[in-house]
CSV table of C-alpha atoms in Angstrom, one decimal:
chain,number,residue,atom,x,y,z
A,1,MET,CA,-69.5,-2.9,76.4
A,2,ASN,CA,-70.4,-2.3,72.7
A,3,TRP,CA,-66.8,-2.2,71.3
A,4,LEU,CA,-67.8,-2.6,67.6
A,5,THR,CA,-70.0,0.5,67.0
A,6,ALA,CA,-70.8,2.0,63.6
A,7,ARG,CA,-68.4,4.8,64.3
A,8,ARG,CA,-65.6,2.5,65.1
A,9,ILE,CA,-66.3,0.3,62.0
A,10,SER,CA,-66.0,3.5,59.9
A,11,LEU,CA,-62.7,4.5,61.6
A,12,TYR,CA,-61.2,1.0,61.3
A,13,GLY,CA,-62.4,0.7,57.7
A,14,ALA,CA,-60.9,4.1,56.7
A,15,ALA,CA,-57.6,3.3,58.4
A,16,PHE,CA,-57.2,-0.1,56.8
A,17,GLY,CA,-58.5,1.2,53.4
A,18,LEU,CA,-56.0,4.0,53.3
A,19,PHE,CA,-53.2,1.5,54.2
A,20,PHE,CA,-54.3,-0.8,51.3
A,21,LEU,CA,-54.7,2.1,48.9
A,22,ILE,CA,-51.0,3.1,49.6
A,23,LEU,CA,-49.8,-0.4,49.0
A,24,TYR,CA,-51.9,-0.7,45.8
A,25,GLY,CA,-50.5,2.6,44.6
A,26,GLN,CA,-46.9,1.5,45.2
A,27,GLU,CA,-47.6,-1.7,43.3
A,28,LEU,CA,-49.1,0.2,40.4
A,29,TYR,CA,-46.4,2.8,40.2
A,30,GLY,CA,-43.6,0.2,40.2
A,31,SER,CA,-45.3,-1.9,37.4
A,32,ARG,CA,-45.0,-1.9,33.7
A,33,TRP,CA,-48.0,0.2,33.5
A,34,PHE,CA,-45.8,3.2,34.2
A,35,HIS,CA,-42.2,1.9,34.0
A,36,PRO,CA,-40.9,-0.1,31.0
A,37,GLY,CA,-39.1,-3.1,32.4
A,38,GLY,CA,-41.0,-3.0,35.7
A,39,LYS,CA,-42.5,-6.0,37.2
A,40,PRO,CA,-45.7,-7.4,35.5
A,41,LEU,CA,-49.0,-6.7,37.3
A,42,PHE,CA,-52.6,-7.8,36.8
A,43,LEU,CA,-51.6,-10.8,34.8
A,44,ASP,CA,-54.8,-12.5,35.7
A,45,TYR,CA,-56.7,-9.8,33.9
A,46,GLY,CA,-54.1,-10.1,31.1
A,47,VAL,CA,-55.4,-13.6,30.6
A,48,PHE,CA,-59.0,-12.4,30.4
A,49,TRP,CA,-58.1,-9.7,27.9
A,50,THR,CA,-56.0,-12.0,25.7
A,51,MET,CA,-58.5,-14.9,25.6
A,52,ALA,CA,-61.4,-12.5,24.9
A,53,ARG,CA,-59.4,-11.1,21.9
A,54,LEU,CA,-58.9,-14.7,20.7
A,55,ALA,CA,-62.6,-15.3,20.8
A,56,ALA,CA,-63.4,-12.0,19.1
A,57,GLN,CA,-61.0,-13.1,16.3
A,58,GLY,CA,-62.9,-16.4,15.8
A,59,GLN,CA,-60.4,-18.5,17.8
A,60,ALA,CA,-62.5,-19.3,20.9
A,61,LYS,CA,-61.5,-23.0,20.7
A,62,SER,CA,-57.8,-22.1,20.9
A,63,ALA,CA,-58.2,-20.5,24.3
A,64,TYR,CA,-58.8,-23.9,25.8
A,65,LEU,CA,-55.4,-25.1,24.7
A,66,ALA,CA,-53.6,-22.3,26.7
A,67,ASP,CA,-52.5,-24.7,29.5
A,68,LEU,CA,-50.7,-26.9,27.0
A,69,VAL,CA,-48.1,-24.4,26.0
A,70,GLY,CA,-46.3,-21.4,27.5
A,71,GLN,CA,-48.3,-18.4,26.5
A,72,HIS,CA,-47.3,-14.9,25.8
A,73,LEU,CA,-50.0,-12.3,26.7
A,74,VAL,CA,-49.6,-10.7,23.3
A,75,GLY,CA,-50.1,-6.9,23.5
A,76,PHE,CA,-50.7,-6.9,27.2
A,77,LEU,CA,-48.0,-4.7,28.7
A,78,ASP,CA,-45.4,-6.0,26.3
A,79,GLN,CA,-45.4,-9.3,28.2
A,80,ARG,CA,-42.4,-11.2,26.8
A,81,GLU,CA,-42.0,-13.9,29.4
A,82,PRO,CA,-44.1,-17.1,28.9
A,83,VAL,CA,-46.9,-17.3,31.4
A,84,THR,CA,-48.4,-20.6,32.4
A,85,PHE,CA,-52.1,-20.5,32.8
A,86,GLY,CA,-55.2,-22.4,31.8
A,87,TRP,CA,-58.6,-21.3,30.5
A,88,PHE,CA,-61.4,-23.2,32.2
A,89,TYR,CA,-64.4,-21.0,31.9
A,90,PRO,CA,-67.4,-22.1,29.8
A,91,PRO,CA,-67.5,-20.5,26.3
A,92,TYR,CA,-70.3,-18.0,27.2
A,93,PHE,CA,-67.9,-16.2,29.6
A,94,PHE,CA,-66.5,-14.7,26.4
A,95,PHE,CA,-69.7,-12.7,26.2
A,96,TYR,CA,-69.0,-11.1,29.5
A,97,LEU,CA,-65.5,-10.0,28.4
A,98,TYR,CA,-66.2,-9.0,24.8
A,99,PRO,CA,-67.0,-5.3,25.5
A,100,PHE,CA,-63.5,-4.9,27.0
A,101,SER,CA,-61.5,-6.9,24.5
A,102,GLY,CA,-61.2,-4.1,22.0
A,103,LEU,CA,-59.8,-1.6,24.5
A,104,MET,CA,-56.2,-0.8,25.4
A,105,PRO,CA,-55.0,-2.9,28.3
A,106,LEU,CA,-55.0,-0.1,30.9
A,107,VAL,CA,-58.4,1.2,29.8
A,108,SER,CA,-59.8,-2.4,29.6
A,109,TYR,CA,-58.6,-3.2,33.1
A,110,GLY,CA,-60.0,0.0,34.5
A,111,CYS,CA,-63.4,-0.5,32.9
A,112,PHE,CA,-63.8,-4.1,33.8
A,113,MET,CA,-62.7,-3.7,37.4
A,114,GLY,CA,-64.6,-0.4,37.8
A,115,LEU,CA,-67.9,-1.8,36.5
A,116,SER,CA,-67.7,-5.1,38.4
A,117,ALA,CA,-66.6,-3.2,41.6
A,118,ALA,CA,-69.7,-1.0,41.2
A,119,LEU,CA,-71.9,-4.1,40.9
A,120,PHE,CA,-70.2,-5.6,44.0
A,121,CYS,CA,-70.3,-2.5,46.2
A,122,SER,CA,-73.9,-1.6,45.2
A,123,GLY,CA,-75.1,-5.1,46.0
A,124,ILE,CA,-73.4,-4.9,49.4
A,125,TYR,CA,-74.8,-1.4,50.1
A,126,VAL,CA,-78.4,-2.2,49.2
A,127,THR,CA,-78.3,-5.2,51.5
A,128,TRP,CA,-77.3,-3.0,54.5
A,129,PRO,CA,-77.4,0.7,53.5
A,130,SER,CA,-75.2,2.7,55.9
A,131,ARG,CA,-72.1,4.8,55.8
A,132,ALA,CA,-70.3,2.2,58.0
A,133,THR,CA,-71.0,-0.5,55.3
A,134,LEU,CA,-69.1,1.6,52.7
A,135,TRP,CA,-66.2,2.2,55.1
A,136,ALA,CA,-66.0,-1.5,56.0
A,137,LEU,CA,-65.9,-2.3,52.2
A,138,PHE,CA,-63.1,0.3,51.7
A,139,GLY,CA,-61.0,-1.4,54.4
A,140,PHE,CA,-61.9,-5.0,53.4
A,141,SER,CA,-58.7,-6.7,52.2
A,142,GLY,CA,-60.6,-8.9,49.9
A,143,PHE,CA,-61.6,-5.8,47.8
A,144,TRP,CA,-57.9,-4.8,47.4
A,145,LEU,CA,-56.7,-8.3,46.7
A,146,ASN,CA,-59.2,-8.8,43.8
A,147,LEU,CA,-58.2,-5.4,42.5
A,148,ASN,CA,-54.5,-6.3,42.6
A,149,PHE,CA,-55.0,-9.6,40.9
A,150,GLY,CA,-57.3,-8.2,38.2
A,151,GLN,CA,-59.7,-11.0,38.8
A,152,ASN,CA,-63.5,-11.6,38.6
A,153,GLY,CA,-64.2,-11.7,42.4
A,154,PHE,CA,-66.2,-8.5,42.2
A,155,LEU,CA,-68.3,-9.9,39.4
A,156,THR,CA,-69.1,-13.2,41.2
A,157,ALA,CA,-69.7,-11.6,44.6
A,158,GLY,CA,-71.8,-8.8,43.0
A,159,LEU,CA,-74.0,-11.3,41.2
A,160,VAL,CA,-74.5,-13.2,44.5
A,161,ALA,CA,-75.2,-10.1,46.5
A,162,TRP,CA,-77.9,-8.9,44.1
A,163,GLY,CA,-79.3,-12.4,43.6
A,164,LEU,CA,-79.8,-12.8,47.4
A,165,TYR,CA,-81.1,-9.3,47.7
A,166,TRP,CA,-83.8,-9.9,45.1
A,167,LEU,CA,-84.6,-13.5,46.0
A,168,GLU,CA,-87.6,-12.8,48.2
A,169,LYS,CA,-89.3,-10.0,46.4
A,170,LYS,CA,-88.0,-10.3,42.8
A,171,PRO,CA,-87.2,-14.0,42.2
A,172,ILE,CA,-87.1,-13.7,38.4
A,173,LEU,CA,-84.3,-11.1,38.6
A,174,ALA,CA,-82.6,-13.2,41.3
A,175,GLY,CA,-82.7,-16.2,39.0
A,176,ILE,CA,-81.1,-14.2,36.2
A,177,THR,CA,-78.2,-13.1,38.4
A,178,ILE,CA,-77.7,-16.6,39.7
A,179,GLY,CA,-77.8,-17.9,36.2
A,180,LEU,CA,-75.2,-15.4,35.1
A,181,LEU,CA,-73.0,-16.7,38.0
A,182,SER,CA,-72.8,-20.1,36.3
A,183,PHE,CA,-69.7,-19.0,34.4
A,184,LYS,CA,-67.9,-20.1,37.6
A,185,PRO,CA,-69.8,-23.3,38.3
A,186,GLN,CA,-67.6,-24.4,41.2
A,187,LEU,CA,-68.9,-21.5,43.3
A,188,GLY,CA,-72.6,-22.1,42.4
A,189,VAL,CA,-73.1,-25.8,43.0
A,190,LEU,CA,-75.2,-25.3,46.1
A,191,PHE,CA,-77.6,-22.9,44.6
A,192,PRO,CA,-79.9,-25.4,42.9
A,193,LEU,CA,-79.9,-27.4,46.1
A,194,VAL,CA,-81.0,-24.6,48.3
A,195,LEU,CA,-83.5,-23.2,45.8
A,196,VAL,CA,-85.2,-26.6,45.7
A,197,ALA,CA,-85.1,-26.9,49.5
A,198,GLY,CA,-86.5,-23.4,49.9
A,199,ARG,CA,-89.1,-24.0,47.2
A,200,GLU,CA,-87.9,-21.0,45.4
A,201,TRP,CA,-89.4,-22.3,42.1
A,202,ARG,CA,-89.6,-19.1,40.1
A,203,CYS,CA,-86.0,-18.2,40.9
A,204,LEU,CA,-84.8,-21.7,40.0
A,205,ILE,CA,-86.7,-21.7,36.7
A,206,SER,CA,-85.4,-18.2,35.8
A,207,ALA,CA,-81.8,-19.4,36.6
A,208,MET,CA,-82.2,-22.5,34.4
A,209,VAL,CA,-83.6,-20.5,31.5
A,210,THR,CA,-80.7,-18.0,31.8
A,211,VAL,CA,-78.1,-20.7,31.7
A,212,CYS,CA,-79.8,-22.4,28.7
A,213,PHE,CA,-80.0,-19.1,26.9
A,214,LEU,CA,-76.3,-18.5,27.5
A,215,MET,CA,-75.3,-22.0,26.3
A,216,LEU,CA,-77.5,-21.7,23.2
A,217,ALA,CA,-76.1,-18.3,22.3
A,218,SER,CA,-72.6,-19.5,22.7
A,219,LEU,CA,-73.3,-22.5,20.4
A,220,LEU,CA,-74.7,-20.2,17.8
A,221,VAL,CA,-71.8,-17.8,18.0
A,222,TYR,CA,-68.9,-20.1,18.6
A,223,GLY,CA,-70.1,-23.5,17.6
A,224,ALA,CA,-69.7,-26.8,19.4
A,225,GLY,CA,-65.9,-26.9,19.2
A,226,PRO,CA,-65.2,-24.6,22.2
A,227,TRP,CA,-67.6,-26.7,24.4
A,228,GLN,CA,-65.8,-29.9,23.5
A,229,ALA,CA,-62.4,-28.2,24.2
A,230,TRP,CA,-63.8,-26.9,27.5
A,231,VAL,CA,-64.7,-30.4,28.7
A,232,GLN,CA,-61.2,-31.6,27.8
A,233,ALA,CA,-59.6,-28.6,29.5
A,234,LEU,CA,-61.6,-29.4,32.7
A,235,LEU,CA,-60.3,-33.0,32.7
A,236,ARG,CA,-56.8,-31.7,32.3
A,237,ALA,CA,-57.4,-29.2,35.1
A,238,HIS,CA,-58.4,-32.1,37.5
A,239,GLN,CA,-55.2,-33.9,36.6
A,240,GLU,CA,-53.1,-30.8,37.0
A,241,LEU,CA,-54.6,-30.1,40.4
A,242,GLY,CA,-53.7,-33.6,41.5
A,243,GLN,CA,-50.1,-33.0,40.4
A,244,ALA,CA,-49.8,-29.5,41.7
A,245,GLY,CA,-46.9,-28.6,44.0
A,246,LEU,CA,-46.9,-26.4,47.1
A,247,GLU,CA,-46.4,-23.2,45.1
A,248,HIS,CA,-49.8,-23.7,43.5
A,249,LEU,CA,-51.7,-25.4,46.3
A,250,ILE,CA,-50.8,-22.7,48.8
A,251,LYS,CA,-52.9,-20.3,46.8
A,252,VAL,CA,-56.0,-22.5,47.0
A,253,THR,CA,-58.2,-22.1,50.1
A,254,SER,CA,-60.0,-25.4,49.9
A,255,TYR,CA,-59.9,-28.4,52.3
A,256,TYR,CA,-58.5,-30.5,49.5
A,257,SER,CA,-55.6,-28.1,49.3
A,258,TRP,CA,-55.1,-28.1,53.1
A,259,VAL,CA,-54.7,-31.9,53.1
A,260,ARG,CA,-52.3,-31.9,50.2
A,261,GLN,CA,-50.2,-29.1,51.7
A,262,TRP,CA,-49.8,-31.1,54.9
A,263,GLY,CA,-48.5,-34.1,53.0
A,264,GLY,CA,-51.8,-36.0,52.4
A,265,SER,CA,-52.4,-38.0,49.3
A,266,GLN,CA,-54.7,-36.9,46.5
A,267,THR,CA,-57.2,-39.7,47.4
A,268,GLY,CA,-57.2,-38.6,51.0
A,269,ALA,CA,-57.7,-35.0,50.1
A,270,GLU,CA,-60.6,-35.8,47.8
A,271,MET,CA,-62.2,-37.8,50.6
A,272,VAL,CA,-61.9,-35.0,53.1
A,273,GLN,CA,-63.3,-32.5,50.6
A,274,ALA,CA,-66.2,-34.8,49.8
A,275,VAL,CA,-67.0,-35.2,53.5
A,276,VAL,CA,-67.0,-31.4,54.0
A,277,ALA,CA,-69.1,-30.9,50.9
A,278,VAL,CA,-71.7,-33.5,51.9
A,279,GLY,CA,-71.9,-32.2,55.5
A,280,VAL,CA,-72.3,-28.6,54.3
A,281,ALA,CA,-75.0,-29.7,51.8
A,282,LEU,CA,-77.0,-31.6,54.4
A,283,CYS,CA,-76.8,-28.6,56.8
A,284,LEU,CA,-78.0,-26.2,54.1
A,285,TRP,CA,-80.8,-28.5,53.1
A,286,LYS,CA,-82.1,-28.6,56.6
A,287,VAL,CA,-81.8,-24.9,57.2
A,288,TRP,CA,-83.5,-23.9,53.9
A,289,ARG,CA,-86.3,-26.3,54.7
A,290,SER,CA,-86.8,-24.7,58.1
A,291,PRO,CA,-88.5,-21.4,59.1
A,292,VAL,CA,-85.2,-19.7,60.1
A,293,ALA,CA,-84.3,-16.1,59.2
A,294,ARG,CA,-83.3,-15.5,55.6
A,295,SER,CA,-80.2,-13.8,56.9
A,296,SER,CA,-79.0,-17.1,58.4
A,297,LYS,CA,-79.9,-19.0,55.3
A,298,TYR,CA,-78.0,-16.6,53.1
A,299,ALA,CA,-75.0,-16.4,55.4
A,300,LEU,CA,-74.7,-20.2,55.5
A,301,LEU,CA,-75.0,-20.4,51.7
A,302,ILE,CA,-72.2,-18.0,51.2
A,303,LEU,CA,-69.9,-19.8,53.6
A,304,GLY,CA,-70.9,-23.2,52.2
A,305,SER,CA,-70.2,-22.1,48.7
A,306,LEU,CA,-66.6,-21.3,49.7
A,307,MET,CA,-66.2,-24.7,51.4
A,308,VAL,CA,-67.6,-27.3,49.0
A,309,SER,CA,-65.3,-26.8,46.0
A,310,PRO,CA,-61.7,-28.1,45.9
A,311,TYR,CA,-60.8,-25.1,43.7
A,312,VAL,CA,-61.4,-21.8,45.6
A,313,LEU,CA,-58.7,-19.1,45.3
A,314,GLN,CA,-57.9,-16.0,47.4
A,315,TYR,CA,-59.8,-13.6,45.3
A,316,ASP,CA,-63.0,-15.6,45.7
A,317,LEU,CA,-62.9,-14.6,49.4
A,318,THR,CA,-64.6,-11.3,48.3
A,319,TRP,CA,-67.8,-13.3,48.9
A,320,LEU,CA,-67.1,-12.9,52.6
A,321,ALA,CA,-68.3,-9.3,52.3
A,322,VAL,CA,-71.7,-10.6,51.2
A,323,TRP,CA,-71.7,-13.0,54.2
A,324,GLY,CA,-70.8,-10.1,56.5
A,325,VAL,CA,-73.7,-7.8,55.5
A,326,TRP,CA,-76.3,-10.6,55.7
A,327,TRP,CA,-75.1,-12.0,59.0
A,328,GLY,CA,-74.6,-8.6,60.5
A,329,ARG,CA,-78.0,-7.5,59.4
A,330,GLY,CA,-79.5,-10.6,61.1
A,331,LEU,CA,-77.7,-9.8,64.4
A,332,VAL,CA,-78.9,-6.2,64.8
A,333,GLY,CA,-80.0,-5.7,68.3
A,334,LYS,CA,-79.2,-9.3,69.5
A,335,SER,CA,-75.6,-9.9,68.8
A,336,GLN,CA,-73.2,-11.5,71.4
A,337,PRO,CA,-69.7,-10.2,72.0
A,338,VAL,CA,-68.2,-13.4,70.4
A,339,GLU,CA,-70.1,-12.7,67.2
A,340,LYS,CA,-68.5,-9.3,66.7
A,341,THR,CA,-65.1,-10.9,67.2
A,342,LEU,CA,-66.0,-13.5,64.7
A,343,MET,CA,-67.0,-10.9,62.1
A,344,VAL,CA,-63.8,-9.0,62.6
A,345,MET,CA,-61.8,-12.2,62.3
A,346,VAL,CA,-63.5,-13.1,59.0
A,347,TRP,CA,-63.1,-9.5,57.8
A,348,VAL,CA,-59.3,-9.9,57.9
A,349,VAL,CA,-59.1,-13.5,56.5
A,350,PRO,CA,-58.2,-12.4,52.9
A,351,ALA,CA,-55.3,-10.3,54.1
A,352,LEU,CA,-54.0,-13.1,56.5
A,353,THR,CA,-54.3,-15.6,53.7
A,354,TYR,CA,-52.4,-13.4,51.3
A,355,VAL,CA,-49.5,-13.0,53.9
A,356,THR,CA,-49.2,-16.7,54.6
A,357,THR,CA,-49.1,-17.4,50.8
A,358,HIS,CA,-46.3,-15.0,50.2
A,359,ARG,CA,-44.4,-16.4,53.2
A,360,ASN,CA,-45.0,-20.0,52.0
A,361,TRP,CA,-46.6,-20.8,55.4
A,362,THR,CA,-49.0,-23.7,55.1
A,363,LEU,CA,-51.5,-22.3,57.6
A,364,PRO,CA,-55.1,-23.1,56.9
A,365,ILE,CA,-56.4,-19.7,58.0
A,366,ALA,CA,-59.2,-19.5,55.5
A,367,GLN,CA,-60.3,-23.1,55.9
A,368,LEU,CA,-60.5,-22.9,59.7
A,369,SER,CA,-62.2,-19.5,59.7
A,370,LEU,CA,-64.8,-20.7,57.3
A,371,MET,CA,-65.4,-23.8,59.4
A,372,ALA,CA,-65.7,-21.8,62.6
A,373,ALA,CA,-68.1,-19.2,61.0
A,374,PHE,CA,-70.2,-21.9,59.5
A,375,TRP,CA,-70.5,-23.8,62.7
A,376,TRP,CA,-71.4,-20.7,64.7
A,377,VAL,CA,-74.1,-19.5,62.2
A,378,TRP,CA,-75.5,-23.0,62.0
A,379,ARG,CA,-75.7,-23.2,65.8
A,380,ARG,CA,-77.4,-19.8,66.0
A,381,SER,CA,-79.9,-20.7,63.3
A,382,GLN,CA,-80.9,-23.8,65.3
A,383,GLU,CA,-81.5,-21.7,68.5
A,384,THR,CA,-84.2,-19.5,67.1
A,385,SER,CA,-86.6,-19.2,64.1
A,386,LEU,CA,-87.5,-15.8,62.7
A,387,PRO,CA,-90.0,-14.9,60.1
A,388,ASN,CA,-87.7,-12.5,58.3
A,389,GLY,CA,-83.9,-11.9,57.8
């Protein structure tokens, strides 16, 4: 029996999407956006807005000292309470945020999230153009979590979606999008590996040129000071992650975090994370050197990118939508019942992760789901080789 039809996907997506929309509306209505004295909301975007304004005022280096003192998000919703945060993005990420830094907070948030959501949704839709795809996106909890946080999950997932879509036929454009993804390097560490393994030389060169251009432009605009401060900030970030308590670790969806949450030492957690990273890298190298379907290669790359880094957060799980369309596209006409169950399971992972975080439950839902999905896609990729994905 085909229980997961396009019609049912649309119905489930519409139902879940409406539910999340109501929750989002309640959060928005009860926040300081509409009620003075209400609870703060979108503080992650408040960090983007505040740091971009610092850079626009010629104080880019100061942004990398944010984690050393309690910060006030000056001008952002009249935020009076000190907010602890760090700024660990490379200096050229300021270029991405500059167009939004001069806008009022609500307008800035709306423009950034709207444009990045358009990039994300369009990348998903062109990969698998159907009405069911749009409804599945509407009901995808990762979409609403990123919107609620005010984070860059749409931007990173959108760049990945378009990069993979263009890789085969427009490798230069694919390389540019992958190069632009480098503002979040912990999510892109596997891309050079797979591009070399797959002999995607034009894409690799294009990505390298894009990164070099961004670095050179940031040096010309901001000088070397922010780069030096960024390196120091990364070193502090590593130390802070090693000292982090449960309230922070529970928000991180890595295997490092899992070990730490369950009482493991920092050294043990780093060893587990390293084993996972090496295993994933070896699997990807083999797959990208083999004549398997591109859909399998891309699906494994997405899952692997969420597995190798010790610092992956809930809003990064928007990437699972990219995995879903590529893996689903490769299964058309030959899927097994268990694979439809797997896709539904992964579809709800962001919501389940969010619930466990707020309940302070140390359940590794994201980590186990990623591992199960990676193993299954790897297994299927070894069973058959296809010329196209």
